[in-house]
Coordinates of C-alpha atoms and ligand atoms in Angstrom, one line a residue:
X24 CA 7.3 41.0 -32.4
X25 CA 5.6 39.1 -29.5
X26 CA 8.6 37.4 -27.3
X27 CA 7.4 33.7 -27.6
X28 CA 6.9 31.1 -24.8
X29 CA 6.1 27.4 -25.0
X30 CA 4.7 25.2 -21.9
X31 CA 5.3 21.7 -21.8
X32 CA 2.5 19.8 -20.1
X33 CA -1.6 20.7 -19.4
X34 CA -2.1 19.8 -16.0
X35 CA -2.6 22.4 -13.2
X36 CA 1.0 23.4 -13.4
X37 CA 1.0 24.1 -17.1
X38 CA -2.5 25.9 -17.4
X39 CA -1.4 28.2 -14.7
X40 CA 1.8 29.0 -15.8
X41 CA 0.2 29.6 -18.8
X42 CA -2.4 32.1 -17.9
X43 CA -0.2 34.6 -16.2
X44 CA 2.3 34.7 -19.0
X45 CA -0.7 35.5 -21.1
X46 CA -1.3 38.0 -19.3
X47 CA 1.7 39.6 -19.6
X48 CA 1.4 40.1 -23.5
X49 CA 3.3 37.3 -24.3
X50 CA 2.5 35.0 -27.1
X51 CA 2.1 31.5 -24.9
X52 CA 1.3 28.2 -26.5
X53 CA 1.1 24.8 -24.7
X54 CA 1.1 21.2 -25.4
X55 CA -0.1 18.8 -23.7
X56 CA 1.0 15.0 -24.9
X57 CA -2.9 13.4 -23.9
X58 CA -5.8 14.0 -25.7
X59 CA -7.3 15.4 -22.7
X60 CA -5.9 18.1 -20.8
X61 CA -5.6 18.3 -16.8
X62 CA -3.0 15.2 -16.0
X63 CA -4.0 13.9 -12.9
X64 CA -6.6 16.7 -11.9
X65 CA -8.7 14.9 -14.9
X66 CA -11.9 13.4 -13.9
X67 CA -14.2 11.0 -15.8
X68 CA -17.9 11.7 -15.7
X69 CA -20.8 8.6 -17.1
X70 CA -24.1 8.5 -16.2
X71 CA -23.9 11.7 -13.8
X72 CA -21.0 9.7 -12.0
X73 CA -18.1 11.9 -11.7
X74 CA -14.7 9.9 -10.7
X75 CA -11.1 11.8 -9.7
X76 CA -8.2 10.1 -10.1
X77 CA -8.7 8.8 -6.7
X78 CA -9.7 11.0 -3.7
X79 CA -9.3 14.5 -4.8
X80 CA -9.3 17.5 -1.8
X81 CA -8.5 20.9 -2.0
X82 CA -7.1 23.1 0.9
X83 CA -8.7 25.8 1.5
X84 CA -6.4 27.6 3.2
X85 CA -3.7 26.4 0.1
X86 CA -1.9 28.3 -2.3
X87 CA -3.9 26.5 -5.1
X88 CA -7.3 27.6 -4.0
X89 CA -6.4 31.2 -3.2
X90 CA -4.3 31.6 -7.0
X91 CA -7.3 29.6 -8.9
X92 CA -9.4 32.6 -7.4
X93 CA -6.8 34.9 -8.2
X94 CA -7.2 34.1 -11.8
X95 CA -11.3 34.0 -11.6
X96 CA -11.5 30.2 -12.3
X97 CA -15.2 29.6 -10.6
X98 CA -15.9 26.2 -8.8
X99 CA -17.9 25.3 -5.8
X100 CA -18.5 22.4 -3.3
X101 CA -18.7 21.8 0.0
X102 CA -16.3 20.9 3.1
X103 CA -16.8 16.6 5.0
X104 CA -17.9 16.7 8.1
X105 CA -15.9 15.3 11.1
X106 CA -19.4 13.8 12.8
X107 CA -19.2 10.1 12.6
X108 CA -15.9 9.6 11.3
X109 CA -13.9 6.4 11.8
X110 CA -11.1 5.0 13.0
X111 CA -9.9 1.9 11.8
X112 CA -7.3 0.0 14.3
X113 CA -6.9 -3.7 15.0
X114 CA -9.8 -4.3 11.7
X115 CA -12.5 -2.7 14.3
X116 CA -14.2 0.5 14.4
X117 CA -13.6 3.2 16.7
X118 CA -14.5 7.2 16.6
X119 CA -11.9 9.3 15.1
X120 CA -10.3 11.5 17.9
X121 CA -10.6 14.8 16.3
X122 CA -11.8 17.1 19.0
X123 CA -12.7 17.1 22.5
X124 CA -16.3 14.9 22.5
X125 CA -14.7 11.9 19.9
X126 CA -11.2 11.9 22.0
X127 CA -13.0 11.1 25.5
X128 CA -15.4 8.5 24.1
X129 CA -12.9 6.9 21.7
X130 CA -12.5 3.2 22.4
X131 CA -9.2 3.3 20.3
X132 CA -7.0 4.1 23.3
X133 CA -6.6 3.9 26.9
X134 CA -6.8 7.0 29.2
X135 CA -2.6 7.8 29.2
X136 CA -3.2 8.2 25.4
X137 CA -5.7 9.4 25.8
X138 CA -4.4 12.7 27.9
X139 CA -1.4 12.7 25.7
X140 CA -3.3 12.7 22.5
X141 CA -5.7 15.5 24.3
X142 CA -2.8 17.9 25.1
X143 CA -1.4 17.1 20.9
X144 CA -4.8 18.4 19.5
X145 CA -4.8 21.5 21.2
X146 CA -0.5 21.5 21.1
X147 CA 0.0 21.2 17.2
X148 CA -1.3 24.2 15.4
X149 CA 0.9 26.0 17.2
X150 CA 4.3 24.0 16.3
X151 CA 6.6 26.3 14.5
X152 CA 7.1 23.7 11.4
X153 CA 9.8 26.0 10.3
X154 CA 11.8 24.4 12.9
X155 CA 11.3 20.7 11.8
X156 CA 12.1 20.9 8.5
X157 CA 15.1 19.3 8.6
X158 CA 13.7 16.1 10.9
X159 CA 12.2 12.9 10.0
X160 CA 8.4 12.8 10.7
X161 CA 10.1 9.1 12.6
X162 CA 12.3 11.3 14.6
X163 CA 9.9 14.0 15.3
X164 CA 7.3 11.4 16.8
X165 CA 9.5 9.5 18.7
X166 CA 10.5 13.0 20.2
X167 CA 7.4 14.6 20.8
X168 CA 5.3 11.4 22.1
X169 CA 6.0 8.9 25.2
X170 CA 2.8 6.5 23.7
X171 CA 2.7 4.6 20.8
X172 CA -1.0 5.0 20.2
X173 CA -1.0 8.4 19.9
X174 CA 2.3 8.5 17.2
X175 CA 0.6 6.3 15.1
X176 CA -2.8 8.8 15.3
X177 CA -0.2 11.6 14.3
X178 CA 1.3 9.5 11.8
X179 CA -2.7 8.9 10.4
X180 CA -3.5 12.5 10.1
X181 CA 0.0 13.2 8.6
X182 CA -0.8 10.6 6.3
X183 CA -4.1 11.5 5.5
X184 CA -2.9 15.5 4.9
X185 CA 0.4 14.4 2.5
X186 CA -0.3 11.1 0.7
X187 CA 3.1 10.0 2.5
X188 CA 3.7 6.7 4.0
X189 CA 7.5 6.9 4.6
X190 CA 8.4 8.6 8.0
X191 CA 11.7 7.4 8.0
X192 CA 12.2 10.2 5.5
X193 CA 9.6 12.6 4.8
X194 CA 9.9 15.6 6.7
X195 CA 8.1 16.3 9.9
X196 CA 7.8 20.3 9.1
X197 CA 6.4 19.5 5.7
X198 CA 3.6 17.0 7.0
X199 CA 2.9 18.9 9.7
X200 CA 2.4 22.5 7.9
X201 CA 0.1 20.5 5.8
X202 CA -1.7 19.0 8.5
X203 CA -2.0 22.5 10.4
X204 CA -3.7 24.2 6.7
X205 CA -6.4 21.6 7.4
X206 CA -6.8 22.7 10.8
X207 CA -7.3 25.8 9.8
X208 CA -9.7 25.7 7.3
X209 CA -11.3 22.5 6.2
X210 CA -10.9 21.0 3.0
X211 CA -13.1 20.6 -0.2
X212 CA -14.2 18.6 -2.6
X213 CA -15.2 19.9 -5.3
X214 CA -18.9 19.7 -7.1
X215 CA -18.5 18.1 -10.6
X216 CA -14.8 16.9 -9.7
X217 CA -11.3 18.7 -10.4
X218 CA -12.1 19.2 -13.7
X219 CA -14.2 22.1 -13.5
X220 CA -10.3 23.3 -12.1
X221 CA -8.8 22.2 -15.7
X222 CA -11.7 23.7 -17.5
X223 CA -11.6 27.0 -15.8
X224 CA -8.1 27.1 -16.3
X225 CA -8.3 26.1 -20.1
X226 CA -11.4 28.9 -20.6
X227 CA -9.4 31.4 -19.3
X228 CA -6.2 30.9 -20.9
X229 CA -7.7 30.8 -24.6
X230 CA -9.8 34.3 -23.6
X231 CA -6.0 35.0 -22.7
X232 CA -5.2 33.9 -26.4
X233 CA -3.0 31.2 -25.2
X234 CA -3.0 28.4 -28.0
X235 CA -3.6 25.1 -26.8
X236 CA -2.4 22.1 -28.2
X237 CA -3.2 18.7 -27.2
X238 CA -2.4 15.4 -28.5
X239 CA 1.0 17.0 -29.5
X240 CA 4.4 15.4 -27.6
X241 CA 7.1 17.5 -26.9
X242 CA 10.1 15.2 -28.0
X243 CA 13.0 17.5 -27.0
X244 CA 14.1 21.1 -25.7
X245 CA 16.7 23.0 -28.6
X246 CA 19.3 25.0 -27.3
X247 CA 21.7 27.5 -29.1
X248 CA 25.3 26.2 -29.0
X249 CA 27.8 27.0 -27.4
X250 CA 25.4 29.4 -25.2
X251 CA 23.1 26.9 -23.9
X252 CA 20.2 29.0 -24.2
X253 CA 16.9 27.8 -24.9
X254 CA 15.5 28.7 -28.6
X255 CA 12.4 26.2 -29.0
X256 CA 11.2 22.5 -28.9
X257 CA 11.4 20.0 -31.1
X258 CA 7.6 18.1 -31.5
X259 CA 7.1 14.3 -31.7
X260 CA 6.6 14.9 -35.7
X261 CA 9.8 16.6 -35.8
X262 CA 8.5 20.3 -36.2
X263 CA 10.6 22.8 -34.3
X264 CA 8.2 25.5 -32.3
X265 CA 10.4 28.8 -31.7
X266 CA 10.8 30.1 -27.8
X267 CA 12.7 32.3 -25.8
X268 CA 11.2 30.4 -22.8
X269 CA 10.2 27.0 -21.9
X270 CA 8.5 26.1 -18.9
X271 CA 8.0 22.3 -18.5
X272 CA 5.5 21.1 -16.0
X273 CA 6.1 17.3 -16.1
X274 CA 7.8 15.0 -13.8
X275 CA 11.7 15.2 -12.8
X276 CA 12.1 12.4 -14.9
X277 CA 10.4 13.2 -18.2
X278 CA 11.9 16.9 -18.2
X279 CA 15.0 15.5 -18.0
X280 CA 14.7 13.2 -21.1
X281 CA 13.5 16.3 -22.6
X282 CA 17.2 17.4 -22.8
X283 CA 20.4 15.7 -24.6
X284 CA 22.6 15.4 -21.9
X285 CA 20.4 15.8 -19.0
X286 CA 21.3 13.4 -16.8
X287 CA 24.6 15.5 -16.8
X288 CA 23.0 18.7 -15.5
X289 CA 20.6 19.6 -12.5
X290 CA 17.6 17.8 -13.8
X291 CA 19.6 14.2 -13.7
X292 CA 20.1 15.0 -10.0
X293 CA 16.4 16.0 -9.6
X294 CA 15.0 13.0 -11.2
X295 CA 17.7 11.0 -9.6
X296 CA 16.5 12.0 -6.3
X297 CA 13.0 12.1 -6.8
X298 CA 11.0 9.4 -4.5
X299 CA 7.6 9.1 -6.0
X300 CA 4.9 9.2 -3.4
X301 CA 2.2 6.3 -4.6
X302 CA -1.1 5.7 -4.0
X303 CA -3.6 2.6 -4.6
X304 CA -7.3 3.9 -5.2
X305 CA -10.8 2.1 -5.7
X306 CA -13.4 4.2 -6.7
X307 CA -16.2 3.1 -6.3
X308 CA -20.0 4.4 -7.3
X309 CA -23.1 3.6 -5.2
X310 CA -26.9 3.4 -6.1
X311 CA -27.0 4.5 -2.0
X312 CA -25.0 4.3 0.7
X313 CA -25.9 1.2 3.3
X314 CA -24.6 3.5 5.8
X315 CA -25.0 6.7 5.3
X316 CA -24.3 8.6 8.6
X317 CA -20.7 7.0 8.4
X318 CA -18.7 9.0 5.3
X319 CA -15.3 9.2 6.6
X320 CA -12.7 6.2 7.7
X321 CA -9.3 6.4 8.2
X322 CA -6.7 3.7 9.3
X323 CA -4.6 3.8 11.9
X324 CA -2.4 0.6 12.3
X325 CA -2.8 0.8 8.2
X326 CA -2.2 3.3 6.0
X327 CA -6.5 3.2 4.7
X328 CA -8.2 5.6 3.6
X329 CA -12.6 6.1 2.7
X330 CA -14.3 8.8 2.6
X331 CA -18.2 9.5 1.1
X332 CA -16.8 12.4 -1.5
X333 CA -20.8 12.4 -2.9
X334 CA -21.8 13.7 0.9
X335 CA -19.8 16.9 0.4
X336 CA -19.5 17.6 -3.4
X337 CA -22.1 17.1 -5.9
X338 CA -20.6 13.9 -8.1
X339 CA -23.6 11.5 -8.5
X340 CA -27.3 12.4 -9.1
X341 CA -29.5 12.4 -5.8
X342 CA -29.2 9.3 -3.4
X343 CA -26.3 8.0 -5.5
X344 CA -22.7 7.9 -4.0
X345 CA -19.2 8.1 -4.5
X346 CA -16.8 6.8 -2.8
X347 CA -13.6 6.8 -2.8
X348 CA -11.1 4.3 -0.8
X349 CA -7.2 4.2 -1.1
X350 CA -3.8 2.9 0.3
X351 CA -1.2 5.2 0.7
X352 CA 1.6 2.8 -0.4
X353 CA 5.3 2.5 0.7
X354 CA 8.0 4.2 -0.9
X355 CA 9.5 0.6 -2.1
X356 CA 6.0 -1.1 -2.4
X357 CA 6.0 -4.3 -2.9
X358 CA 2.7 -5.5 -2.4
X359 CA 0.9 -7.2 -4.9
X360 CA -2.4 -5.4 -6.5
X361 CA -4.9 -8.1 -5.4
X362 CA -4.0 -8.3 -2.3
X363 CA -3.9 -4.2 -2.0
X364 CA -7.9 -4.3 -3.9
X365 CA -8.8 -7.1 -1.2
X366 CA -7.8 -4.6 1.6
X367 CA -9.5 -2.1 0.1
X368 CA -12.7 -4.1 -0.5
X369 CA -12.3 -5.3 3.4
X370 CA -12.4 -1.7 4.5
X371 CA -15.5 -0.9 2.5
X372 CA -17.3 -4.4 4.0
X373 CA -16.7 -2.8 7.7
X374 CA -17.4 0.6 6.7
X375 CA -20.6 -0.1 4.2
X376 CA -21.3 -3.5 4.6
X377 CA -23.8 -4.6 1.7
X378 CA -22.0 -2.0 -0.7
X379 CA -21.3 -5.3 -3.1
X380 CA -24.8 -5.2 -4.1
X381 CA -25.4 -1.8 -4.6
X382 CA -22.4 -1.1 -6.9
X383 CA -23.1 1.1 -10.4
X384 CA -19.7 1.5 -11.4
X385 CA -16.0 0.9 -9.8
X386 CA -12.0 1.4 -10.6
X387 CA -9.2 -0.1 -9.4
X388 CA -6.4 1.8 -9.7
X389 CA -2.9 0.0 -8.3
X390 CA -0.4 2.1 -8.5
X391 CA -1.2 5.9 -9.0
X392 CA 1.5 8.8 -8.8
X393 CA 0.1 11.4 -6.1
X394 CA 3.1 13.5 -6.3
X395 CA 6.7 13.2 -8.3
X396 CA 8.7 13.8 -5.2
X397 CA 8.7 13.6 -1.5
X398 CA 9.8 16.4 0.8
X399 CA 12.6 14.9 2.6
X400 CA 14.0 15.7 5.7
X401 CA 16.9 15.1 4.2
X402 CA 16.9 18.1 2.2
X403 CA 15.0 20.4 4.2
X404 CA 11.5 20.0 4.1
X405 CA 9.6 22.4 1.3
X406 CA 12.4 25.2 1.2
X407 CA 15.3 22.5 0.1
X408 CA 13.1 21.4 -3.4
X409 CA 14.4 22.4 -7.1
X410 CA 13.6 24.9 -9.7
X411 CA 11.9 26.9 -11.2
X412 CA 14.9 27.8 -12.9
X413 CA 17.3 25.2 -14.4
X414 CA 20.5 26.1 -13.2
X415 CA 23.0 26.2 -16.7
X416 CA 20.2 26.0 -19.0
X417 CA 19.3 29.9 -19.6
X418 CA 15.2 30.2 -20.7
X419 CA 14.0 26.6 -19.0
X420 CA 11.7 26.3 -15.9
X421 CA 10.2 24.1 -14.2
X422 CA 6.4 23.8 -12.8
X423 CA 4.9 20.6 -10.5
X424 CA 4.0 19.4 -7.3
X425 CA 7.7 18.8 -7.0
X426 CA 9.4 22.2 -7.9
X427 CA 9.3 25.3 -5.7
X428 CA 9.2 26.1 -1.5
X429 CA 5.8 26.5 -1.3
X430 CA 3.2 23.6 -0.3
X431 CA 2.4 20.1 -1.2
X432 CA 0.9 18.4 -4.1
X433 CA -1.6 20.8 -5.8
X434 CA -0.3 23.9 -4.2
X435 CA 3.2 23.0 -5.0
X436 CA 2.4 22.7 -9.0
X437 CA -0.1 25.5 -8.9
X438 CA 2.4 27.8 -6.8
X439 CA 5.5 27.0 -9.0
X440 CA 3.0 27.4 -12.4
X441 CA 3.0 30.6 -11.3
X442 CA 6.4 31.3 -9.9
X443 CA 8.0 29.9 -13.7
X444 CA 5.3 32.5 -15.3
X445 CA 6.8 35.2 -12.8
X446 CA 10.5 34.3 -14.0
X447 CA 10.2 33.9 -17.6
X448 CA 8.4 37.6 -17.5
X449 CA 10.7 39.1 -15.7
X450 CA 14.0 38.1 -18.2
X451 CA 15.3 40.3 -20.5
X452 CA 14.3 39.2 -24.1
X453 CA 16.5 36.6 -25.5
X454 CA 16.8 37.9 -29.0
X455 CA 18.3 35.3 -31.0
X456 CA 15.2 32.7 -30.1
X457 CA 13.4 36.3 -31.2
X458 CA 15.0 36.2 -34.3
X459 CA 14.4 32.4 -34.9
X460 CA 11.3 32.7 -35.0
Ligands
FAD17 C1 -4.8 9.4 -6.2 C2 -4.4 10.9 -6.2 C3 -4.9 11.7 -5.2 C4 -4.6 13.0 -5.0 N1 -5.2 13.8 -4.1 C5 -4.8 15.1 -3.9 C6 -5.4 15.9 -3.0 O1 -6.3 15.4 -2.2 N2 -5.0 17.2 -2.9 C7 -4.1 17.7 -3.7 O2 -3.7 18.9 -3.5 N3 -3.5 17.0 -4.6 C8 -3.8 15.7 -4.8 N4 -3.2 14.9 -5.7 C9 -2.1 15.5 -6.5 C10 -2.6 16.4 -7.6 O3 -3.5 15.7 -8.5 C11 -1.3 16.7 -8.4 O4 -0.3 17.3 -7.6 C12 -1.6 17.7 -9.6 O5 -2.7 17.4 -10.3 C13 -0.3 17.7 -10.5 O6 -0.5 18.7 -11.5 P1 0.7 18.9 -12.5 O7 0.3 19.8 -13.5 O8 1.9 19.3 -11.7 O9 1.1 17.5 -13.1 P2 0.2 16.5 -14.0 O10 -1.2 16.6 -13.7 O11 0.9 15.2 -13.9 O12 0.4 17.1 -15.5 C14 1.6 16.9 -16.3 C15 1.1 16.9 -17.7 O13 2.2 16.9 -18.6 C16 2.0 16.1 -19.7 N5 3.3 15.8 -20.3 C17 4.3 15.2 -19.8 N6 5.3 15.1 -20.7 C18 4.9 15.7 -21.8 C19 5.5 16.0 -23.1 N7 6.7 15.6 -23.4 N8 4.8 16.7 -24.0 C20 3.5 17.1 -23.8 N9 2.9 16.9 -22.6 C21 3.6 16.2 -21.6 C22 1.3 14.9 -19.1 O14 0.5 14.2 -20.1 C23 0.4 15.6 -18.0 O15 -0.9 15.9 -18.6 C24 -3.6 13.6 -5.9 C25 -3.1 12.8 -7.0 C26 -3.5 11.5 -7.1 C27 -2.9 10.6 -8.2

């Protein structure tokens, strides 16, 4: 008999996980709460108009995009160019100093900051991040940089690379490994949105025979007593599902709900500990741009974002646009939605003034979850984050942009996805959940 495996959750974590457990002979079968699958990777097409949950770039040089090739999920699109990006300071425009040309010309800073920020840009790919992990990106900056213009351009682009707007405590070798990957290689955005991600994923999984089940709530893990080895969920309707394995790929918090008693074991710390990093987004969909050699803005004495997704990735049909604006919000936000969706609407009315006019379709979104955890300085930077195993809980794993020592966001759930799969294949069969079944 087939050794069986569940996995809680379809986003990018789950599907992965699931596709290289499939491939090794095992009989896999997810479940994914939404009628939908792909969790925040989901995008929403009308009309030709394709929206991500809020600006959606992948790394190139990022575990995510080499293991989605790994597993021959296709998908195409096309990197933003630097030329005629923005910088916003002071609610003014100024070029973005991102290499030597927009640095001299910038009116953002003075020449002192200018030199400094000069001998930063050629200084930070090579940093050894290793040996930052452990300090405050607040402690780094104030360490590395005599000008206060040029730690808050740092603090942009480390911004702008994590989602993170808490310096105090994220740490500086986790932003800035993330910052040096886009260095490296430019981003993408991807033609047709993340979802062509979720669908390759979900093709190849059921090729893979992995049974998908959405709409379907996983209500609790079952464990054998008094071994504490996992032997199946319980569903929302009360059905049990046999496993020797169970990977869930949901947040700290829900996976530890998942489990009588779980605020007693490893996952209560790990959702106690968690620090959400949040995000406000507008998307926002254009009949044309007002100004369209301008696609990128990014704030600097704000934590704003914009940038023309449309002018890289095919998401609208020709001459429309899509555009996507955000706030990378505090770790203890308090600020209220409209005044955040004014800010945003400010930006867009320096960057693309007239856009009001032109507008086919928008989305406010206040108070989004980019990732279930920051990387803290506190604990290390990437190598100090949970999982994939559960410590005292034999058969259960973990998968998300939270678990695992490798990357941030996407590359940390697609990276652990695989690492569970990894795990759970390499454990001796647990014969009792064998025999349950
Ligand atoms: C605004 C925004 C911008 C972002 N930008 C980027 C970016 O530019 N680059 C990047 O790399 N990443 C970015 N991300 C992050 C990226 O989207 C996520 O890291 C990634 O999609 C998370 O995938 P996941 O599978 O770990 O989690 P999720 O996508 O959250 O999937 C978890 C799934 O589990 C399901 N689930 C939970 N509990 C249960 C249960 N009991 N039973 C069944 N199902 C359950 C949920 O419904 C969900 O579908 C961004 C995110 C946001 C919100």
């Amino acid at each position: 008999m087939k050794e069986k495996v569940v996995i809680v959750g379809g986003g990018l974590a789950g599907l992965t996980a699931a596709n290289f457990l499939a491939r090794t002979g095992r009989e896999v079968t997810l479940f994914e709460k939404s009628h939908g699958l792909g969790g925040r990777a989901a995008t929403t097409s009308k009309n030709g108009i394709h929206f991500n949950l809020g600006p959606h770039a992948l790394y190139r040089a990022g575990q995510a995009y080499r293991i989605l090739r790994e597993l021959g999920v296709e998908f195409s699109g096309a990197s933003p160019k630097a030329d005629g990006s923005l910088a916003i300071a002071g609610g003014r425009k100024h070029a973005l100093p991102s290499g030597a040309l927009s640095l001299l010309t910038t009116s953002l800073f003075g020449l002192s900051a200018k030199l400094e920020a000069g001998r930063l840009l050629a200084a930070l790919p090579k940093v050894d991040a290793q040996t930052i992990q452990h300090l405050t990106v607040r402690e780094w900056l104030d360490r590395e940089f005599r000008q206060r213009d040029v730690r808050q351009l740092v603090q942009a682009f480390f911004r702008l690379g994590s989602y993170v707007n808490d310096p105090e405590r994220q740490s500086a070798g986790a932003a800035l490994t993330q910052f040096q990957m886009a260095l490296k290689e430019a981003v993408v955005y991807l033609d047709g949105g993340w979802r062509t991600l979720v669908e390759g994923l979900r093709a190849k999984a059921e090729a893979a025979g992995v049974k998908i089940c959405s709409s379907v709530r996983v209500a609790k893990i079952e464990r054998d007593q008094p071994t504490n080895r996992v032997i199946g969920v319980r569903l929302a309707d009360g059905t049990m599902q046999a496993a020797s394995s169970v990977i869930v790929a949901a947040s700290p918090k829900e996976t530890c709900e998942l489990v009588e008693g779980g605020e007693k074991t490893a996952l209560g710390e790990w959702a106690r500990k968690a620090i959400p990093v949040k995000a406000a987004t507008l998307d926002i969909a254009l009949e044309r741009l007002p100004q369209p050699q301008t696609n990128f803005a990014l704030g600097i004495d704000r934590p704003l974002y914009l940038s023309v997704h449309s002018a890289a990735a095919k998401l609208a049909p020709a001459g429309n646009a899509v555009i996507h604006v955000a706030m990378y919000l505090e770790s203890e936000n308090e600020a209220e939605p409209m005044a955040i969706q004014h800010e945003l609407e400010k930006l867009l009315d320096l960057v693309q003034p007239g856009w009001q006019a032109l507008v086919i379709d928008r989305r406010f979104l206040p108070n989004l979850t980019v990732s279930h955890a920051l990387t803290t300085a506190e604990q290390g930077g990437n190598t100090g984050r949970p999982g994939p195993e559960v410590p005292g809980i034999e058969g259960l794993y973990v998968a998300g942009d939270w678990v695992g020592a490798e990357g941030l966001l996407v590359d940390a759930s697609v990276a652990s996805g695989k690492r569970a799969a990894q795990l759970v294949a390499t454990q001796p069969i647990n014969q009792f959940a064998v025999a349950a079944a």
